[in-house]
CSV table of C-alpha atoms in Angstrom, one decimal:
chain,number,residue,atom,x,y,z
A,1,MET,CA,55.0,-66.1,197.8
A,2,GLY,CA,52.8,-63.7,199.7
A,3,ALA,CA,49.1,-63.8,200.4
A,4,GLN,CA,48.2,-61.6,197.4
A,5,GLN,CA,50.1,-63.8,195.0
A,6,VAL,CA,48.4,-66.9,196.3
A,7,ARG,CA,45.0,-65.2,196.0
A,8,GLU,CA,45.8,-64.3,192.4
A,9,GLY,CA,47.0,-67.8,191.7
A,10,PHE,CA,43.6,-69.1,193.0
A,11,VAL,CA,41.7,-66.7,190.7
A,12,GLU,CA,43.7,-67.8,187.7
A,13,LEU,CA,43.1,-71.5,188.5
A,14,TYR,CA,39.5,-71.5,189.5
A,15,GLY,CA,38.1,-68.4,187.9
A,16,ALA,CA,36.7,-66.8,191.1
A,17,GLU,CA,38.0,-65.0,194.2
A,18,PRO,CA,38.8,-67.3,197.2
A,19,GLU,CA,36.8,-66.9,200.4
A,20,GLY,CA,40.0,-66.2,202.2
A,21,VAL,CA,43.8,-66.8,202.5
A,22,TRP,CA,45.5,-68.4,205.5
A,23,SER,CA,49.1,-69.2,206.5
A,24,ALA,CA,50.8,-71.7,208.9
A,25,PRO,CA,54.5,-71.8,209.7
A,26,GLY,CA,57.1,-74.5,209.8
A,27,ARG,CA,59.0,-74.8,213.1
A,28,VAL,CA,62.4,-75.4,214.6
A,29,ASN,CA,62.6,-77.5,217.7
A,30,LEU,CA,65.0,-75.8,220.2
A,31,ILE,CA,65.1,-78.9,222.5
A,32,GLY,CA,63.1,-82.0,223.1
A,33,GLU,CA,63.6,-84.5,220.3
A,34,HIS,CA,61.6,-87.7,220.0
A,35,THR,CA,59.9,-87.0,223.3
A,36,ASP,CA,56.5,-86.0,222.0
A,37,TYR,CA,55.3,-89.5,221.2
A,38,ASN,CA,56.6,-90.5,224.7
A,39,ASP,CA,54.2,-88.1,226.4
A,40,GLY,CA,57.2,-85.9,227.2
A,41,PHE,CA,58.3,-82.2,226.9
A,42,VAL,CA,59.2,-80.3,223.8
A,43,MET,CA,60.2,-76.7,223.1
A,44,PRO,CA,59.6,-75.6,219.5
A,45,PHE,CA,59.2,-72.2,218.0
A,46,ALA,CA,57.6,-71.1,214.7
A,47,LEU,CA,59.7,-70.0,211.7
A,48,PRO,CA,58.8,-67.1,209.3
A,49,HIS,CA,58.6,-69.7,206.6
A,50,VAL,CA,55.0,-70.6,205.9
A,51,ALA,CA,52.5,-72.6,203.9
A,52,THR,CA,49.9,-70.3,202.5
A,53,ALA,CA,46.5,-71.4,201.2
A,54,ALA,CA,43.7,-69.7,199.3
A,55,VAL,CA,40.5,-71.6,199.9
A,56,SER,CA,36.8,-71.6,199.0
A,57,ARG,CA,34.1,-74.0,200.0
A,58,ARG,CA,32.3,-76.4,197.6
A,59,THR,CA,28.9,-78.2,198.2
A,60,ASP,CA,29.3,-81.1,195.7
A,61,GLY,CA,31.6,-83.5,197.7
A,62,VAL,CA,34.7,-82.6,195.6
A,63,LEU,CA,38.1,-81.5,196.8
A,64,ARG,CA,40.3,-79.7,194.3
A,65,LEU,CA,44.0,-79.2,195.2
A,66,HIS,CA,46.8,-77.3,193.5
A,67,SER,CA,50.3,-76.3,194.6
A,68,SER,CA,52.5,-73.8,192.9
A,69,ASP,CA,55.5,-75.8,194.3
A,70,VAL,CA,54.6,-79.0,192.4
A,71,GLU,CA,54.5,-79.6,188.7
A,72,GLY,CA,51.1,-80.5,187.4
A,73,GLY,CA,47.6,-79.3,187.2
A,74,VAL,CA,44.7,-79.3,189.7
A,75,VAL,CA,44.1,-82.7,191.4
A,76,GLU,CA,40.4,-83.5,191.9
A,77,LEU,CA,39.4,-85.9,194.6
A,78,PRO,CA,35.9,-87.1,195.6
A,79,LEU,CA,35.5,-86.8,199.3
A,80,ASP,CA,33.7,-90.2,199.6
A,81,ALA,CA,36.8,-91.9,198.1
A,82,LEU,CA,39.3,-90.5,200.6
A,83,ALA,CA,40.9,-93.5,202.4
A,84,PRO,CA,43.9,-93.9,204.7
A,85,GLU,CA,47.2,-94.6,202.9
A,86,SER,CA,45.6,-94.4,199.5
A,87,ASP,CA,47.8,-91.5,198.4
A,88,ARG,CA,51.6,-91.3,198.3
A,89,ASN,CA,51.7,-87.9,196.8
A,90,TRP,CA,51.9,-84.4,198.3
A,91,THR,CA,48.1,-84.3,198.1
A,92,ALA,CA,47.9,-86.8,201.0
A,93,TYR,CA,48.5,-84.1,203.6
A,94,PRO,CA,45.7,-81.7,202.7
A,95,ALA,CA,43.4,-84.6,201.7
A,96,GLY,CA,44.2,-86.3,205.0
A,97,VAL,CA,43.1,-83.2,206.9
A,98,VAL,CA,39.7,-83.2,205.1
A,99,TRP,CA,39.3,-86.9,205.8
A,100,ALA,CA,40.2,-86.4,209.5
A,101,LEU,CA,37.7,-83.5,209.8
A,102,ARG,CA,34.9,-85.6,208.2
A,103,GLU,CA,35.8,-88.7,210.3
A,104,ALA,CA,35.4,-86.5,213.4
A,105,GLY,CA,31.9,-85.6,212.3
A,106,HIS,CA,32.5,-82.1,210.9
A,107,PRO,CA,30.3,-81.2,207.9
A,108,VAL,CA,33.0,-80.5,205.3
A,109,THR,CA,31.3,-80.7,201.8
A,110,GLY,CA,34.3,-79.9,199.6
A,111,ALA,CA,36.8,-77.2,198.8
A,112,ASP,CA,38.9,-75.5,196.1
A,113,ILE,CA,42.5,-75.0,197.4
A,114,HIS,CA,45.6,-73.3,196.0
A,115,LEU,CA,48.8,-73.7,198.0
A,116,SER,CA,52.3,-72.3,198.1
A,117,SER,CA,55.0,-72.9,200.7
A,118,THR,CA,58.3,-71.4,201.7
A,119,VAL,CA,59.0,-74.1,204.3
A,120,PRO,CA,62.0,-76.2,203.0
A,121,THR,CA,60.9,-79.7,202.4
A,122,GLY,CA,62.9,-82.6,203.9
A,123,ALA,CA,64.8,-80.3,206.1
A,124,GLY,CA,63.2,-81.4,209.4
A,125,LEU,CA,61.4,-78.1,209.7
A,126,SER,CA,57.8,-79.5,209.5
A,127,SER,CA,56.8,-78.6,206.0
A,128,SER,CA,54.1,-81.3,206.2
A,129,ALA,CA,52.6,-79.9,209.5
A,130,ALA,CA,52.5,-76.4,208.0
A,131,LEU,CA,50.5,-77.8,205.1
A,132,GLU,CA,48.1,-79.7,207.4
A,133,VAL,CA,47.5,-76.9,209.8
A,134,VAL,CA,46.8,-74.2,207.1
A,135,ILE,CA,44.1,-76.4,205.6
A,136,ALA,CA,42.6,-77.3,209.0
A,137,LEU,CA,42.5,-73.6,210.0
A,138,ALA,CA,41.0,-72.5,206.7
A,139,LEU,CA,38.3,-75.1,206.7
A,140,GLY,CA,37.6,-74.6,210.4
A,141,ASP,CA,37.0,-70.9,209.8
A,142,LEU,CA,35.0,-71.3,206.6
A,143,TYR,CA,32.8,-74.1,207.9
A,144,GLU,CA,32.5,-72.4,211.3
A,145,LEU,CA,33.6,-75.6,213.1
A,146,GLY,CA,34.6,-73.8,216.3
A,147,LEU,CA,37.9,-75.8,216.7
A,148,GLN,CA,40.3,-74.8,219.4
A,149,ARG,CA,43.9,-74.7,218.3
A,150,ARG,CA,44.7,-77.9,220.4
A,151,GLN,CA,41.8,-79.8,218.7
A,152,LEU,CA,43.0,-78.6,215.3
A,153,ALA,CA,46.5,-79.9,216.1
A,154,ARG,CA,45.1,-83.3,217.1
A,155,LEU,CA,43.1,-83.6,213.9
A,156,CYS,CA,46.2,-82.8,211.9
A,157,GLN,CA,48.3,-85.3,213.8
A,158,ARG,CA,45.6,-88.0,213.1
A,159,ALA,CA,45.7,-87.1,209.4
A,160,GLU,CA,49.4,-87.6,209.3
A,161,ASN,CA,49.4,-90.8,211.5
A,162,VAL,CA,46.4,-92.6,209.9
A,163,TYR,CA,45.9,-91.1,206.4
A,164,VAL,CA,49.5,-90.5,205.4
A,165,GLY,CA,50.9,-93.3,207.5
A,166,ALA,CA,53.7,-91.4,209.3
A,167,PRO,CA,53.9,-92.2,213.1
A,168,THR,CA,54.7,-88.6,214.2
A,169,GLY,CA,53.9,-87.1,217.6
A,170,ILE,CA,51.9,-84.0,218.3
A,171,MET,CA,54.7,-81.4,218.5
A,172,ASP,CA,54.9,-80.2,214.9
A,173,GLN,CA,51.2,-79.5,214.4
A,174,THR,CA,50.9,-77.8,217.8
A,175,ALA,CA,53.9,-75.6,217.1
A,176,SER,CA,52.4,-74.5,213.8
A,177,ALA,CA,49.0,-73.8,215.3
A,178,CYS,CA,50.0,-72.3,218.6
A,179,CYS,CA,53.4,-70.6,218.6
A,180,GLU,CA,53.7,-66.9,219.3
A,181,GLU,CA,56.1,-64.4,217.8
A,182,GLY,CA,59.2,-63.8,219.9
A,183,HIS,CA,58.6,-66.9,222.0
A,184,ALA,CA,59.4,-70.6,222.3
A,185,LEU,CA,56.6,-72.9,223.2
A,186,PHE,CA,57.1,-75.1,226.2
A,187,LEU,CA,54.6,-78.0,225.6
A,188,ASP,CA,53.7,-80.9,227.7
A,189,THR,CA,52.6,-83.4,225.0
A,190,ARG,CA,50.6,-85.5,227.5
A,191,ASP,CA,48.0,-82.9,228.4
A,192,LEU,CA,48.9,-80.3,225.8
A,193,SER,CA,49.4,-77.6,228.4
A,194,GLN,CA,51.5,-74.8,227.1
A,195,LYS,CA,53.7,-72.0,228.3
A,196,GLN,CA,55.1,-69.3,226.0
A,197,ILE,CA,58.7,-68.6,227.0
A,198,PRO,CA,60.2,-65.3,225.8
A,199,PHE,CA,63.1,-66.0,223.4
A,200,ASP,CA,64.5,-62.9,221.9
A,201,LEU,CA,68.2,-63.7,221.1
A,202,ALA,CA,68.9,-60.5,219.1
A,203,GLU,CA,68.2,-58.5,222.2
A,204,GLN,CA,70.9,-60.3,224.0
A,205,GLY,CA,73.5,-60.2,221.2
A,206,MET,CA,73.0,-63.8,220.0
A,207,ARG,CA,71.6,-65.6,217.0
A,208,LEU,CA,70.2,-69.1,216.3
A,209,LEU,CA,71.3,-70.5,212.9
A,210,VAL,CA,69.5,-73.3,211.0
A,211,VAL,CA,71.9,-75.3,208.9
A,212,ASP,CA,69.9,-77.3,206.3
A,213,THR,CA,72.2,-80.2,205.3
A,214,ARG,CA,70.1,-80.9,202.2
A,215,VAL,CA,70.1,-84.5,203.2
A,216,LYS,CA,66.5,-85.5,202.7
A,217,HIS,CA,64.6,-87.5,205.3
A,218,ALA,CA,61.1,-88.9,205.3
A,219,HIS,CA,59.1,-89.7,208.5
A,220,SER,CA,57.1,-92.5,206.9
A,221,ASP,CA,60.4,-94.4,206.3
A,222,GLY,CA,60.9,-97.3,208.6
A,223,GLU,CA,63.6,-96.0,210.9
A,224,TYR,CA,61.4,-93.5,212.7
A,225,GLY,CA,58.7,-96.1,213.3
A,226,LYS,CA,61.4,-98.5,214.7
A,227,ARG,CA,62.5,-95.9,217.2
A,228,ARG,CA,58.9,-95.3,218.3
A,229,ALA,CA,58.2,-99.0,218.6
A,230,GLY,CA,61.4,-99.4,220.7
A,231,CYS,CA,60.3,-96.7,223.1
A,232,GLU,CA,56.9,-98.3,223.4
A,233,LYS,CA,58.6,-101.6,224.2
A,234,GLY,CA,60.7,-99.9,226.9
A,235,ALA,CA,57.6,-98.4,228.5
A,236,ALA,CA,55.9,-101.8,228.5
A,237,LEU,CA,58.9,-103.6,230.0
A,238,LEU,CA,59.1,-101.0,232.7
A,239,GLY,CA,55.4,-101.1,233.4
A,240,VAL,CA,54.6,-97.5,232.7
A,241,ASP,CA,52.2,-95.8,230.3
A,242,ALA,CA,55.0,-93.9,228.6
A,243,LEU,CA,58.7,-93.1,229.1
A,244,ARG,CA,57.6,-89.7,230.4
A,245,ASP,CA,56.7,-91.6,233.6
A,246,ILE,CA,60.3,-92.6,234.3
A,247,PRO,CA,61.8,-89.9,236.6
A,248,TYR,CA,65.3,-88.7,235.8
A,249,ALA,CA,66.4,-89.6,239.4
A,250,GLY,CA,65.2,-93.2,238.7
A,251,LEU,CA,66.8,-93.6,235.3
A,252,ASP,CA,69.7,-95.8,236.5
A,253,ALA,CA,67.4,-98.2,238.3
A,254,ALA,CA,65.1,-98.3,235.2
A,255,LEU,CA,68.0,-99.1,232.9
A,256,ALA,CA,69.2,-101.9,235.2
A,257,ARG,CA,65.7,-103.5,235.1
A,258,LEU,CA,66.0,-103.6,231.3
A,259,GLY,CA,68.9,-106.1,231.5
A,260,ASP,CA,70.4,-107.1,228.2
A,261,GLU,CA,67.8,-105.1,226.1
A,262,GLU,CA,70.7,-102.9,224.9
A,263,GLU,CA,68.8,-101.1,222.1
A,264,VAL,CA,65.8,-100.4,224.3
A,265,ARG,CA,68.1,-99.2,227.1
A,266,ARG,CA,69.6,-96.6,224.7
A,267,LEU,CA,66.3,-95.3,223.6
A,268,VAL,CA,65.0,-95.0,227.2
A,269,ARG,CA,68.1,-93.2,228.3
A,270,HIS,CA,67.7,-90.6,225.5
A,271,VAL,CA,64.1,-89.9,226.2
A,272,VAL,CA,64.4,-89.6,230.0
A,273,THR,CA,67.5,-87.4,229.7
A,274,GLU,CA,66.0,-85.3,226.9
A,275,ASP,CA,62.9,-84.5,229.0
A,276,GLN,CA,65.2,-83.3,231.7
A,277,ARG,CA,67.2,-81.2,229.2
A,278,VAL,CA,63.9,-79.4,228.2
A,279,GLU,CA,63.2,-78.6,231.8
A,280,ARG,CA,66.7,-77.3,232.2
A,281,VAL,CA,66.5,-75.0,229.2
A,282,VAL,CA,63.1,-73.6,230.4
A,283,ALA,CA,64.7,-72.8,233.8
A,284,LEU,CA,67.7,-71.2,232.2
A,285,LEU,CA,65.6,-69.0,229.9
A,286,GLU,CA,63.2,-68.0,232.6
A,287,SER,CA,66.2,-67.0,234.8
A,288,GLY,CA,67.7,-64.9,232.0
A,289,ASP,CA,70.8,-67.1,231.6
A,290,THR,CA,70.2,-67.8,227.9
A,291,ARG,CA,73.9,-68.4,226.9
A,292,ALA,CA,73.9,-71.4,229.3
A,293,ILE,CA,71.5,-73.3,227.2
A,294,GLY,CA,74.3,-73.8,224.6
A,295,PRO,CA,75.9,-76.8,226.4
A,296,VAL,CA,72.5,-78.4,227.0
A,297,LEU,CA,71.8,-78.3,223.2
A,298,THR,CA,75.1,-79.9,222.6
A,299,GLU,CA,74.4,-82.7,225.1
A,300,GLY,CA,71.1,-83.3,223.3
A,301,HIS,CA,73.0,-83.9,220.0
A,302,ALA,CA,75.3,-86.4,221.7
A,303,SER,CA,72.3,-88.3,223.0
A,304,LEU,CA,70.6,-88.3,219.6
A,305,ARG,CA,73.8,-89.4,217.9
A,306,ASP,CA,74.9,-92.1,220.4
A,307,ASP,CA,71.8,-93.3,222.1
A,308,PHE,CA,69.0,-92.7,219.6
A,309,ARG,CA,71.3,-93.1,216.6
A,310,ILE,CA,69.5,-90.9,214.2
A,311,SER,CA,72.2,-88.5,213.2
A,312,CYS,CA,74.3,-88.6,210.0
A,313,PRO,CA,77.8,-87.5,209.0
A,314,GLU,CA,76.5,-84.2,207.6
A,315,LEU,CA,74.7,-83.3,210.9
A,316,ASP,CA,77.7,-84.3,213.0
A,317,LEU,CA,80.0,-82.2,210.8
A,318,VAL,CA,77.8,-79.1,211.3
A,319,VAL,CA,77.8,-79.6,215.1
A,320,ASP,CA,81.5,-80.4,215.4
A,321,THR,CA,82.6,-77.6,213.1
A,322,ALA,CA,80.3,-75.0,214.6
A,323,LEU,CA,81.6,-75.7,218.1
A,324,THR,CA,85.2,-75.6,217.0
A,325,ALA,CA,84.5,-72.2,215.4
A,326,GLY,CA,83.1,-70.8,218.6
A,327,ALA,CA,79.4,-71.7,218.8
A,328,LEU,CA,77.8,-71.6,222.2
A,329,GLY,CA,76.0,-74.9,221.4
A,330,ALA,CA,74.7,-77.0,218.5
A,331,ARG,CA,72.5,-80.0,217.8
A,332,MET,CA,70.5,-81.7,215.1
A,333,THR,CA,66.8,-80.8,215.1
A,334,GLY,CA,63.8,-82.7,213.8
A,335,GLY,CA,63.2,-86.4,213.1
A,336,GLY,CA,66.8,-87.2,212.1
A,337,PHE,CA,68.6,-89.1,209.3
A,338,GLY,CA,69.3,-85.8,207.6
A,339,GLY,CA,67.5,-82.5,207.7
A,340,SER,CA,68.8,-79.6,209.8
A,341,ALA,CA,71.0,-78.7,212.7
A,342,ILE,CA,70.7,-75.6,214.9
A,343,VAL,CA,73.6,-73.5,216.1
A,344,LEU,CA,73.5,-71.0,219.0
A,345,ALA,CA,76.1,-68.3,218.5
A,346,GLU,CA,77.2,-64.8,219.5
A,347,ALA,CA,76.0,-62.4,216.8
A,348,THR,CA,79.6,-61.4,216.2
A,349,ASP,CA,80.6,-65.1,215.5
A,350,VAL,CA,77.9,-65.8,212.9
A,351,ASP,CA,79.9,-65.1,209.8
A,352,THR,CA,82.9,-67.1,211.1
A,353,ILE,CA,80.8,-70.1,212.0
A,354,THR,CA,78.9,-70.0,208.7
A,355,LYS,CA,82.1,-69.8,206.7
A,356,ALA,CA,83.7,-72.7,208.7
A,357,VAL,CA,80.6,-75.0,208.1
A,358,GLU,CA,80.5,-74.2,204.4
A,359,GLU,CA,84.2,-74.9,204.0
A,360,ALA,CA,83.9,-78.1,206.0
A,361,PHE,CA,81.1,-79.3,203.7
A,362,THR,CA,83.2,-78.5,200.6
A,363,ALA,CA,86.2,-80.3,202.0
A,364,ALA,CA,84.0,-83.4,202.7
A,365,ASN,CA,82.5,-83.3,199.2
A,366,PHE,CA,79.0,-82.8,200.7
A,367,THR,CA,76.3,-80.8,199.0
A,368,ALA,CA,76.6,-77.1,200.1
A,369,PRO,CA,74.3,-76.5,203.1
A,370,ARG,CA,71.7,-73.8,203.3
A,371,VAL,CA,72.3,-71.5,206.4
A,372,PHE,CA,69.8,-69.0,207.7
A,373,GLU,CA,68.9,-67.3,210.9
A,374,ALA,CA,65.8,-68.6,212.8
A,375,VAL,CA,63.7,-65.9,214.4
A,376,PRO,CA,60.6,-67.0,216.4
A,377,ALA,CA,57.5,-66.1,214.4
A,378,ALA,CA,53.8,-66.2,214.8
A,379,GLY,CA,51.7,-69.3,214.5
A,380,ALA,CA,48.9,-70.0,212.0
A,381,ARG,CA,46.5,-67.2,211.1
A,382,ARG,CA,44.3,-65.7,208.5
A,383,VAL,CA,46.2,-63.4,206.2
A,384,GLY,CA,43.7,-62.3,203.6
């Protein structure tokens, strides 16, 4: 749904023109999985799929929310009643942002909001971050809060961590807020320093496919939190602030110090090697050797499957089938336990790989996957 349709939907709901329309994208993470809450490196890029919001201010302490993607009418919430983990519905994401803004001392006095999103939900493509960022950007603009994009991302992360109750890192919100068209974002999640890395595969005769397995995942489920707690335990046992502080050259020594903590050892090994994979991909892209990132992506999948143990049969089938059919590299992307995989391929091999994956899912009696090309798009912005 485009900006004009969302504007028209707002008028139909609320009987007046909105003060503006904004959009914020979902993202694909090229490499750097489960490193963000370990102060490590990540490399996402924004998708053309966006959450779009038409918004107007209110002065009476009321938040009114509506989404064209969810059945039901307008949800009305008094601002003074917003409280962490009080809402288990989709409204928790926009309401959480309003709560986080007010908790940070920003004078938000209410809003009328109408939303629509083309970001697939449950696919590991950050539909929730897109929803948070579009609301934060809109309210930041309307209330003239002067928020930098990094501050905006932090507030959205706080909304998801504290209000929604999902222990996510900072990557998704930063990607949605800060990515640039035609680039991947090399982000240091410790200090939020950023570097935009040119990533134009079409120019080099390649494509990046997203394969949505349609296996739903939810970050607020316990397994994600268990992995995060295990990483924090590993950092504590090794006497560092975060696993980012374990150098790749010192990994074997660090693992030896963990003794019989086998689960923690696996988690530590993934995070330290994944940070190094991000740095390798950055170096390869900057040197122009883009095809060589394929095997690094595949290494990342093996680590997520075997050490972090967050893959699933559908994700593994995508990766194995794509590689057999000629892909340059493939891996799961996102939080895990379902969601999507990415496949790097020569443009001439896309149809062959797509057909092979679809046939493999049919043979395994899995739900048919959704396959589309991922093209690096612009971050959040005002669109009307």
